[in-house]
Short mmCIF file of C-alpha atoms and ligand atoms in Angstrom, two decimals:
data_model
loop_
_atom_site.label_atom_id
_atom_site.label_comp_id
_atom_site.label_asym_id
_atom_site.label_seq_id
_atom_site.Cartn_x
_atom_site.Cartn_y
_atom_site.Cartn_z
CA MET A 1 0.00 0.00 0.00
CA ALA A 2 1.33 3.42 -0.95
CA LYS A 3 1.72 5.75 2.04
CA GLU A 4 0.69 8.78 0.10
CA ILE A 5 -1.20 9.42 -3.13
CA ILE A 6 -2.26 12.42 -5.21
CA LEU A 7 -5.93 13.10 -5.88
CA LEU A 8 -7.02 15.23 -8.83
CA LYS A 9 -10.53 16.63 -9.00
CA LEU A 10 -11.86 16.97 -12.50
CA GLY A 11 -13.65 20.10 -13.59
CA GLU A 12 -15.76 20.86 -16.61
CA ILE A 13 -14.82 17.50 -17.99
CA ALA A 14 -17.55 16.11 -15.78
CA LEU A 15 -20.17 18.06 -17.74
CA LYS A 16 -19.38 16.60 -21.12
CA GLY A 17 -22.07 13.92 -21.18
CA LEU A 18 -21.32 11.14 -23.59
CA ASN A 19 -17.90 12.60 -24.43
CA ARG A 20 -16.85 12.41 -20.84
CA ARG A 21 -15.18 9.05 -21.25
CA ALA A 22 -13.12 10.27 -24.21
CA PHE A 23 -12.12 13.40 -22.27
CA GLU A 24 -11.04 11.33 -19.28
CA ASP A 25 -9.01 8.99 -21.46
CA VAL A 26 -7.12 11.93 -22.96
CA LEU A 27 -6.58 13.43 -19.52
CA ILE A 28 -5.22 10.19 -18.12
CA LYS A 29 -2.90 9.79 -21.09
CA ASN A 30 -1.64 13.34 -20.53
CA ILE A 31 -1.06 12.68 -16.82
CA ARG A 32 0.86 9.47 -17.53
CA ARG A 33 3.05 11.24 -20.05
CA ARG A 34 3.82 14.11 -17.69
CA LEU A 35 4.68 11.82 -14.79
CA ARG A 36 6.97 9.59 -16.81
CA ASP A 37 10.21 10.97 -15.37
CA ALA A 38 8.86 11.32 -11.81
CA GLY A 39 8.68 7.56 -11.16
CA GLU A 40 6.28 4.65 -11.56
CA PHE A 41 2.66 5.51 -10.86
CA SER A 42 -0.68 3.86 -11.32
CA VAL A 43 -3.24 6.36 -12.63
CA SER A 44 -6.95 5.62 -12.55
CA SER A 45 -10.21 7.55 -12.39
CA ARG A 46 -13.40 7.07 -10.42
CA GLN A 47 -16.27 9.49 -9.84
CA SER A 48 -14.68 12.70 -11.16
CA THR A 49 -11.47 12.02 -9.26
CA VAL A 50 -8.16 10.77 -10.62
CA TYR A 51 -6.02 8.69 -8.26
CA ILE A 52 -2.28 8.76 -8.69
CA GLU A 53 -0.57 6.09 -6.65
CA PRO A 54 3.19 5.66 -6.60
CA LYS A 55 4.18 2.04 -7.24
CA ASP A 56 7.34 2.18 -5.12
CA GLU A 57 9.41 4.32 -2.78
CA ASP A 58 11.47 5.83 -5.60
CA ALA A 59 8.62 7.94 -6.95
CA ASP A 60 9.29 11.66 -6.64
CA MET A 61 6.06 12.95 -5.09
CA ASP A 62 7.14 16.62 -5.04
CA LEU A 63 7.88 16.54 -8.75
CA ALA A 64 4.66 14.65 -9.44
CA GLU A 65 2.64 17.24 -7.49
CA ASP A 66 4.34 20.05 -9.38
CA ARG A 67 3.42 18.41 -12.68
CA CYS A 68 -0.19 17.87 -11.60
CA ALA A 69 -0.53 21.60 -10.86
CA LYS A 70 0.01 22.24 -14.57
CA ILE A 71 -2.35 19.75 -16.14
CA PHE A 72 -5.40 21.24 -17.86
CA GLY A 73 -8.68 19.55 -17.00
CA VAL A 74 -7.95 19.48 -13.26
CA VAL A 75 -9.81 21.98 -11.03
CA ALA A 76 -8.16 21.00 -7.76
CA TYR A 77 -5.49 18.63 -6.50
CA THR A 78 -4.13 17.44 -3.22
CA ARG A 79 -1.73 14.97 -1.74
CA ALA A 80 -3.43 12.59 0.65
CA GLY A 81 -2.27 10.15 3.31
CA ALA A 82 -3.45 6.58 2.76
CA ALA A 83 -4.70 4.44 5.65
CA GLU A 84 -5.97 0.91 6.06
CA LYS A 85 -9.78 0.77 6.24
CA ASP A 86 -9.93 0.58 10.00
CA LEU A 87 -11.44 3.42 12.01
CA GLY A 88 -8.56 3.51 14.52
CA LYS A 89 -5.98 3.55 11.73
CA ILE A 90 -7.85 6.35 9.92
CA CYS A 91 -7.83 8.46 13.13
CA GLU A 92 -4.10 7.90 13.62
CA LYS A 93 -3.37 8.71 10.00
CA ALA A 94 -5.35 11.98 10.16
CA ALA A 95 -3.47 13.07 13.28
CA GLU A 96 -0.08 12.15 11.87
CA TYR A 97 -0.49 13.17 8.22
CA LEU A 98 -1.97 16.60 8.96
CA GLN A 99 0.13 17.26 12.09
CA GLU A 100 1.71 20.50 10.90
CA ALA A 101 -1.54 22.03 9.65
CA LEU A 102 -3.41 20.96 12.79
CA GLU A 103 -0.74 22.48 15.03
CA ASP A 104 -1.02 25.77 13.14
CA ALA A 105 -4.83 25.86 13.23
CA SER A 106 -7.09 26.77 16.14
CA THR A 107 -10.37 25.50 14.72
CA PHE A 108 -11.24 22.55 12.49
CA LYS A 109 -13.97 20.30 11.27
CA VAL A 110 -13.99 16.83 9.74
CA GLU A 111 -15.83 15.94 6.57
CA CYS A 112 -16.17 12.40 5.43
CA LYS A 113 -17.14 10.76 2.15
CA ARG A 114 -17.79 7.06 2.10
CA SER A 115 -17.99 5.53 -1.33
CA ASP A 116 -17.56 2.00 0.05
CA LYS A 117 -21.02 1.45 1.44
CA LYS A 118 -19.88 -1.84 3.01
CA PHE A 119 -17.63 -0.03 5.45
CA PRO A 120 -19.34 -0.62 8.82
CA TYR A 121 -19.52 3.06 9.85
CA LYS A 122 -21.53 5.81 8.20
CA SER A 123 -19.95 9.15 7.24
CA PRO A 124 -21.22 11.15 10.29
CA GLU A 125 -19.94 8.40 12.61
CA ILE A 126 -16.51 8.45 10.98
CA SER A 127 -16.38 12.26 11.17
CA ALA A 128 -17.35 12.21 14.85
CA GLU A 129 -14.77 9.55 15.67
CA VAL A 130 -11.93 11.28 13.83
CA GLY A 131 -12.96 14.66 15.32
CA GLY A 132 -12.94 13.25 18.86
CA TYR A 133 -9.53 11.67 18.34
CA LEU A 134 -8.04 14.92 17.00
CA LEU A 135 -9.47 16.94 19.92
CA GLU A 136 -7.77 14.58 22.32
CA LYS A 137 -4.50 14.59 20.43
CA TYR A 138 -4.44 18.37 19.85
CA PRO A 139 -6.12 19.91 22.92
CA HIS A 140 -5.63 23.48 21.65
CA LEU A 141 -8.13 22.80 18.84
CA THR A 142 -11.86 23.49 18.90
CA VAL A 143 -14.50 22.45 16.40
CA ASN A 144 -16.02 25.13 14.16
CA VAL A 145 -18.34 23.81 11.51
CA HIS A 146 -18.97 27.20 9.85
CA GLU A 147 -15.55 28.78 9.38
CA PRO A 148 -12.86 26.31 10.41
CA ASP A 149 -9.16 27.08 9.84
CA ILE A 150 -8.77 23.60 8.43
CA VAL A 151 -11.16 21.01 7.06
CA VAL A 152 -9.92 17.48 7.64
CA ARG A 153 -11.27 15.38 4.80
CA VAL A 154 -11.63 11.64 5.02
CA GLU A 155 -12.54 9.53 1.99
CA VAL A 156 -13.28 5.85 2.43
CA ARG A 157 -12.82 4.13 -0.92
CA GLU A 158 -12.94 0.51 -2.03
CA SER A 159 -9.40 -0.50 -1.22
CA GLU A 160 -8.25 2.06 1.32
CA ALA A 161 -9.05 5.33 3.05
CA TYR A 162 -7.47 8.73 2.46
CA VAL A 163 -7.05 11.81 4.60
CA HIS A 164 -6.19 15.27 3.35
CA ALA A 165 -6.77 18.98 3.93
CA ASP A 166 -8.33 21.39 1.42
CA PRO A 167 -7.20 20.75 -2.16
CA LYS A 168 -5.20 23.43 -4.01
CA PRO A 169 -6.62 25.06 -7.14
CA GLY A 170 -5.57 23.24 -10.31
CA ALA A 171 -4.80 24.68 -13.75
CA GLY A 172 -8.47 24.47 -14.81
CA GLY A 173 -9.46 24.24 -18.47
CA ILE A 174 -9.98 21.05 -20.44
CA PRO A 175 -7.43 18.37 -21.39
CA VAL A 176 -4.93 19.27 -24.12
CA GLY A 177 -5.78 17.21 -27.19
CA THR A 178 -9.55 17.43 -26.86
CA GLY A 179 -9.84 20.78 -28.66
CA GLY A 180 -8.13 20.12 -31.98
CA LYS A 181 -4.76 21.37 -33.21
CA GLY A 182 -3.86 25.06 -33.47
CA LEU A 183 -0.86 26.95 -34.80
CA ILE A 184 0.44 29.71 -32.52
CA LEU A 185 2.31 32.56 -34.17
CA ILE A 186 4.94 33.06 -31.54
CA SER A 187 7.22 36.06 -31.15
CA GLY A 188 9.54 36.72 -28.24
CA GLY A 189 7.07 39.20 -26.75
CA LEU A 190 4.80 39.01 -23.73
CA ASP A 191 1.54 38.36 -25.49
CA SER A 192 1.94 35.37 -27.77
CA PRO A 193 3.14 32.89 -25.07
CA VAL A 194 0.12 33.86 -22.96
CA ALA A 195 -2.18 33.43 -25.98
CA ALA A 196 -0.65 29.97 -26.56
CA TRP A 197 -1.22 29.01 -22.93
CA MET A 198 -4.84 30.20 -23.04
CA MET A 199 -5.70 28.10 -26.07
CA ALA A 200 -3.93 25.06 -24.61
CA LYS A 201 -6.12 25.61 -21.55
CA ARG A 202 -9.14 25.15 -23.82
CA GLY A 203 -7.83 21.79 -24.97
CA VAL A 204 -5.94 22.87 -28.09
CA GLU A 205 -2.81 20.92 -28.98
CA LEU A 206 -0.17 23.42 -30.10
CA THR A 207 2.23 23.67 -33.00
CA ALA A 208 4.24 26.91 -33.19
CA VAL A 209 5.53 29.02 -36.04
CA HIS A 210 8.19 31.66 -35.51
CA PHE A 211 9.34 34.15 -38.13
CA ALA A 212 12.97 35.16 -38.10
CA SER A 213 14.89 37.61 -40.26
CA PRO A 214 18.58 36.95 -39.82
CA PRO A 215 20.92 38.79 -39.67
CA TYR A 216 18.50 41.55 -38.56
CA THR A 217 17.20 39.24 -35.85
CA SER A 218 19.72 37.21 -33.87
CA GLU A 219 20.17 33.60 -32.85
CA LEU A 220 19.52 34.82 -29.29
CA ALA A 221 16.03 35.95 -30.28
CA HIS A 222 15.35 32.46 -31.61
CA ASP A 223 16.71 30.89 -28.44
CA LYS A 224 14.44 33.14 -26.39
CA VAL A 225 11.38 31.81 -28.25
CA VAL A 226 12.54 28.23 -27.63
CA ARG A 227 12.77 28.95 -23.90
CA LEU A 228 9.32 30.59 -23.92
CA LEU A 229 7.78 27.58 -25.63
CA LYS A 230 9.48 25.32 -23.13
CA LYS A 231 7.66 27.15 -20.35
CA VAL A 232 4.35 26.90 -22.22
CA SER A 233 4.97 23.20 -22.84
CA GLU A 234 4.95 22.54 -19.09
CA TYR A 235 1.19 23.04 -19.47
CA ALA A 236 0.61 22.30 -23.14
CA GLY A 237 2.83 19.23 -23.53
CA ARG A 238 5.14 18.69 -26.47
CA ILE A 239 5.16 21.51 -29.07
CA LYS A 240 6.59 21.31 -32.57
CA MET A 241 8.21 24.62 -33.52
CA VAL A 242 8.65 25.65 -37.15
CA THR A 243 10.91 28.61 -37.89
CA VAL A 244 10.39 30.44 -41.19
CA ASN A 245 12.99 32.80 -42.63
CA LEU A 246 11.39 36.07 -43.76
CA THR A 247 14.54 38.11 -44.49
CA HIS A 248 14.19 38.34 -48.24
CA LEU A 249 10.46 39.00 -48.12
CA GLN A 250 10.95 41.78 -45.57
CA GLU A 251 13.73 43.39 -47.61
CA GLU A 252 11.51 43.38 -50.67
CA ILE A 253 8.62 44.96 -48.74
CA ARG A 254 11.03 47.59 -47.35
CA ASP A 255 12.41 48.40 -50.80
CA HIS A 256 9.24 48.34 -52.90
CA CYS A 257 6.00 48.75 -50.93
CA PRO A 258 4.49 52.04 -49.63
CA GLU A 259 6.21 52.75 -46.33
CA GLU A 260 3.12 53.50 -44.23
CA LEU A 261 1.71 50.06 -45.19
CA HIS A 262 4.84 47.97 -44.43
CA THR A 263 3.53 46.57 -41.18
CA VAL A 264 0.12 45.52 -42.42
CA ILE A 265 1.61 44.02 -45.60
CA LEU A 266 4.14 42.07 -43.56
CA ARG A 267 1.39 40.78 -41.30
CA ARG A 268 -0.64 39.59 -44.28
CA PHE A 269 2.38 37.62 -45.47
CA MET A 270 2.94 36.23 -41.99
CA LEU A 271 -0.64 35.01 -41.95
CA ARG A 272 -0.34 33.47 -45.42
CA ALA A 273 2.89 31.71 -44.44
CA ALA A 274 1.40 30.55 -41.14
CA GLN A 275 -1.59 29.20 -42.99
CA GLU A 276 0.61 27.05 -45.22
CA VAL A 277 2.43 25.71 -42.16
CA ALA A 278 -0.92 25.06 -40.46
CA LYS A 279 -2.19 23.07 -43.44
CA ALA A 280 1.01 21.01 -43.59
CA GLU A 281 0.84 20.31 -39.85
CA GLY A 282 -2.87 19.48 -39.76
CA CYS A 283 -3.85 22.54 -37.68
CA GLY A 284 -7.41 23.85 -37.95
CA ALA A 285 -6.85 27.40 -36.65
CA LEU A 286 -4.24 30.11 -36.21
CA ILE A 287 -3.60 31.75 -32.84
CA THR A 288 -2.04 35.18 -32.27
CA GLY A 289 -1.31 37.35 -29.24
CA GLU A 290 -3.03 40.43 -30.64
CA SER A 291 -4.99 42.77 -28.39
CA LEU A 292 -7.26 45.45 -29.83
CA GLY A 293 -5.66 48.87 -30.06
CA GLN A 294 -2.30 47.82 -28.59
CA VAL A 295 -0.25 48.92 -31.64
CA ALA A 296 -0.95 50.26 -35.14
CA SER A 297 -1.33 46.78 -36.63
CA GLN A 298 -3.94 45.82 -34.03
CA THR A 299 -6.67 48.33 -34.81
CA MET A 300 -9.95 46.95 -36.07
CA GLN A 301 -9.18 48.17 -39.60
CA ALA A 302 -5.66 46.68 -39.61
CA ILE A 303 -6.94 43.35 -38.31
CA ALA A 304 -9.61 43.39 -41.05
CA CYS A 305 -6.89 43.84 -43.69
CA THR A 306 -4.85 41.01 -42.16
CA ASP A 307 -7.81 38.68 -41.84
CA ALA A 308 -8.78 39.28 -45.47
CA VAL A 309 -6.14 36.67 -46.42
CA ALA A 310 -7.24 34.15 -43.77
CA GLN A 311 -8.87 30.93 -44.92
CA MET A 312 -9.15 29.44 -41.46
CA PRO A 313 -10.26 30.80 -38.07
CA VAL A 314 -7.78 33.12 -36.37
CA PHE A 315 -8.10 32.89 -32.58
CA ARG A 316 -7.01 35.97 -30.64
CA PRO A 317 -7.64 35.05 -27.01
CA LEU A 318 -6.12 38.34 -25.76
CA ILE A 319 -8.18 40.65 -27.98
CA GLY A 320 -9.97 42.16 -24.99
CA SER A 321 -7.14 42.02 -22.45
CA ASP A 322 -5.15 44.92 -21.01
CA LYS A 323 -1.37 44.65 -20.87
CA SER A 324 -1.51 44.51 -17.07
CA GLU A 325 -3.81 41.49 -17.23
CA ILE A 326 -1.51 39.78 -19.72
CA VAL A 327 1.51 40.51 -17.49
CA LYS A 328 -0.27 38.87 -14.56
CA VAL A 329 -0.77 35.62 -16.45
CA ALA A 330 2.77 35.75 -17.89
CA SER A 331 4.18 36.04 -14.36
CA ARG A 332 2.06 33.17 -13.12
CA ILE A 333 3.08 30.79 -15.91
CA GLY A 334 6.76 31.78 -15.81
CA THR A 335 7.12 33.43 -19.23
CA TYR A 336 7.38 37.06 -18.03
CA ASP A 337 11.09 37.08 -17.11
CA ILE A 338 12.01 35.57 -20.47
CA SER A 339 9.70 37.82 -22.49
CA ILE A 340 11.22 41.02 -21.12
CA GLU A 341 14.72 40.11 -22.34
CA PRO A 342 15.51 42.66 -25.06
CA TYR A 343 15.92 41.06 -28.49
CA GLU A 344 14.80 42.36 -31.84
CA ASP A 345 11.71 40.72 -33.37
CA CYS A 346 11.15 40.66 -37.12
CA CYS A 347 8.06 42.82 -36.58
CA THR A 348 10.15 45.62 -35.09
CA ILE A 349 12.83 45.89 -37.79
CA PHE A 350 12.23 48.26 -40.70
CA THR A 351 9.16 49.70 -38.96
CA PRO A 352 7.72 52.76 -40.71
CA LYS A 353 7.79 56.10 -38.87
CA HIS A 354 4.09 56.64 -39.43
CA PRO A 355 2.25 53.35 -39.92
CA ARG A 356 -1.31 53.71 -41.18
CA THR A 357 -3.61 52.88 -38.29
CA LYS A 358 -6.71 52.66 -40.46
CA PRO A 359 -5.49 50.94 -43.62
CA ILE A 360 -7.98 50.46 -46.45
CA LEU A 361 -7.97 47.01 -48.00
CA HIS A 362 -7.77 47.90 -51.70
CA PHE A 363 -4.79 50.24 -51.10
CA VAL A 364 -3.05 47.46 -49.19
CA GLU A 365 -3.77 44.97 -51.98
CA ASP A 366 -2.42 47.45 -54.54
CA GLY A 367 0.67 48.20 -52.43
CA GLU A 368 1.41 44.51 -52.19
CA LYS A 369 1.53 44.14 -55.96
CA ALA A 370 4.92 45.88 -56.02
CA ILE A 371 6.57 42.59 -55.02
CA ASP A 372 6.33 39.01 -56.24
CA GLY A 373 4.65 37.82 -53.08
CA GLU A 374 3.89 34.32 -54.33
CA ALA A 375 7.52 33.56 -55.19
CA LEU A 376 8.86 35.16 -51.98
CA LEU A 377 6.42 33.15 -49.91
CA GLN A 378 7.47 29.93 -51.63
CA GLU A 379 11.11 30.81 -51.05
CA ALA A 380 10.47 31.41 -47.34
CA LEU A 381 8.53 28.18 -46.94
CA GLU A 382 11.32 26.21 -48.53
CA GLN A 383 13.76 27.19 -45.80
CA VAL A 384 12.00 26.15 -42.63
CA GLU A 385 13.66 24.63 -39.59
CA THR A 386 11.83 22.41 -37.13
CA LEU A 387 12.43 21.66 -33.48
CA HIS A 388 10.54 19.60 -30.93
CA ILE A 389 10.06 21.35 -27.63
CA MET A 390 9.44 19.24 -24.54
CA PRO A 391 8.65 20.24 -21.00
CA GLY A 392 11.54 19.77 -18.61
CA LYS A 393 14.96 21.15 -17.92
CA ILE A 394 16.58 23.51 -20.40
P1 LIG B 401 3.91 39.88 -28.62
O1 LIG B 401 4.11 40.37 -27.24
O2 LIG B 401 3.26 38.58 -28.65
O3 LIG B 401 5.16 39.95 -29.44
P2 LIG B 401 3.07 42.40 -29.68
O4 LIG B 401 2.12 43.19 -28.91
O5 LIG B 401 4.51 42.75 -29.64
O6 LIG B 401 2.87 40.86 -29.31
P3 LIG B 401 3.13 42.36 -32.57
O7 LIG B 401 4.60 42.37 -32.58
O8 LIG B 401 2.40 43.31 -33.41
O9 LIG B 401 2.49 42.49 -31.14
O10 LIG B 401 2.62 40.93 -32.95
C1 LIG B 401 1.30 40.56 -32.83
C2 LIG B 401 1.22 39.07 -32.92
O11 LIG B 401 1.80 38.61 -34.15
C3 LIG B 401 2.02 38.36 -31.85
O12 LIG B 401 1.29 38.22 -30.67
C4 LIG B 401 2.29 37.02 -32.52
O13 LIG B 401 1.16 36.18 -32.43
C5 LIG B 401 2.51 37.43 -33.96
N1 LIG B 401 3.94 37.66 -34.20
C6 LIG B 401 4.65 38.80 -34.08
N2 LIG B 401 5.96 38.60 -34.38
C7 LIG B 401 6.09 37.30 -34.70
C8 LIG B 401 7.17 36.46 -35.10
N3 LIG B 401 8.40 36.93 -35.20
N4 LIG B 401 6.92 35.17 -35.38
C9 LIG B 401 5.66 34.67 -35.26
N5 LIG B 401 4.62 35.41 -34.88
C10 LIG B 401 4.80 36.69 -34.60
MG1 LIG B 402 5.93 41.16 -30.79
#
């Protein structure tokens, strides 16, 4: 019998009716994959709860808990002490396993759930027994059923019983892989990694495309994007990254297209290139980190000109977010410190002094005709580099 296990409480997944089984299967597969280097675990689900039991003493429970905190589809998680199904043993386990928390608390209550109806005591009896034992063991404690400092939870299951305190909030969302495949256009900025994370939270499996323009953009800028994706992959799982070289295309735009339309023309080509990558990789949507009004290329009119070349949905999960809200998420998921490193992005080289904030589509289409876009796009797509990004140490 394992001394300690991890319990994951499933969220929205429970509401998915007939699809629920499929959702749970994907979730369990994701959990197994993420725990692979933390040891040997048995992972099973019963009644909206996933049980993660280490198979031997070598399992790294701290690492496993850390991984579980970043799995989408989990609303709450907790480590729990396992006890034999004997009332005395359950009392002892509660006192011992939650010692620190009970010493720090002044009030508590016990809540019990008994899914093994053959267990000879009913839930209120178990709660009363455990409560009495804890009061004796920790005389400074009093019972408060309304606002206790700690809730001692006892679950009596088929093979054993578990004790734990309040679960911690999980990553939420739905399991990655249940929402189709999407292609994130990733720069080294603050927004796109957060946009990637948000779509992964809604179950989307990610592939990434990054545009580079060497020698105007450096190898360090590319490395920064790799490290950002690594952070995102702690939540999203493995991410294939495709890097497309836009140098020649950008030089041609700089030399031949109307200056005030450079940015919007470049963005139309980025979208076209991304779309080709998406088709090749089997992705059904593009994802960007755009937020309305943030810069000249993110006005409603500029987005309309960009979207005019789109043949698939473009998801912009940050469209209504303020920078401060984006920064908050970036800090929480660990991308902020990397994003603020100062490297040039291909969007910020050759930027016009006065970009048109309200571009008109037919002028943009005319302006674009100054270059052989088709050939330049083909040339760019012929020199792609791919990398597979995995969660874990850098
Ligand atoms: P970010 O912080 O994500 O860089 P931003 O506010 O700087 O966003 P832009 O540089 O205008 O905005 O880019 C808008 C979006 O276009 C980005 O969120 C990203 O999805 C995409 N993008 C920008 N540069 C690149 C790039 N070099 N490669 C791939 N996608 C890019
Ligand atoms: Mg950017």
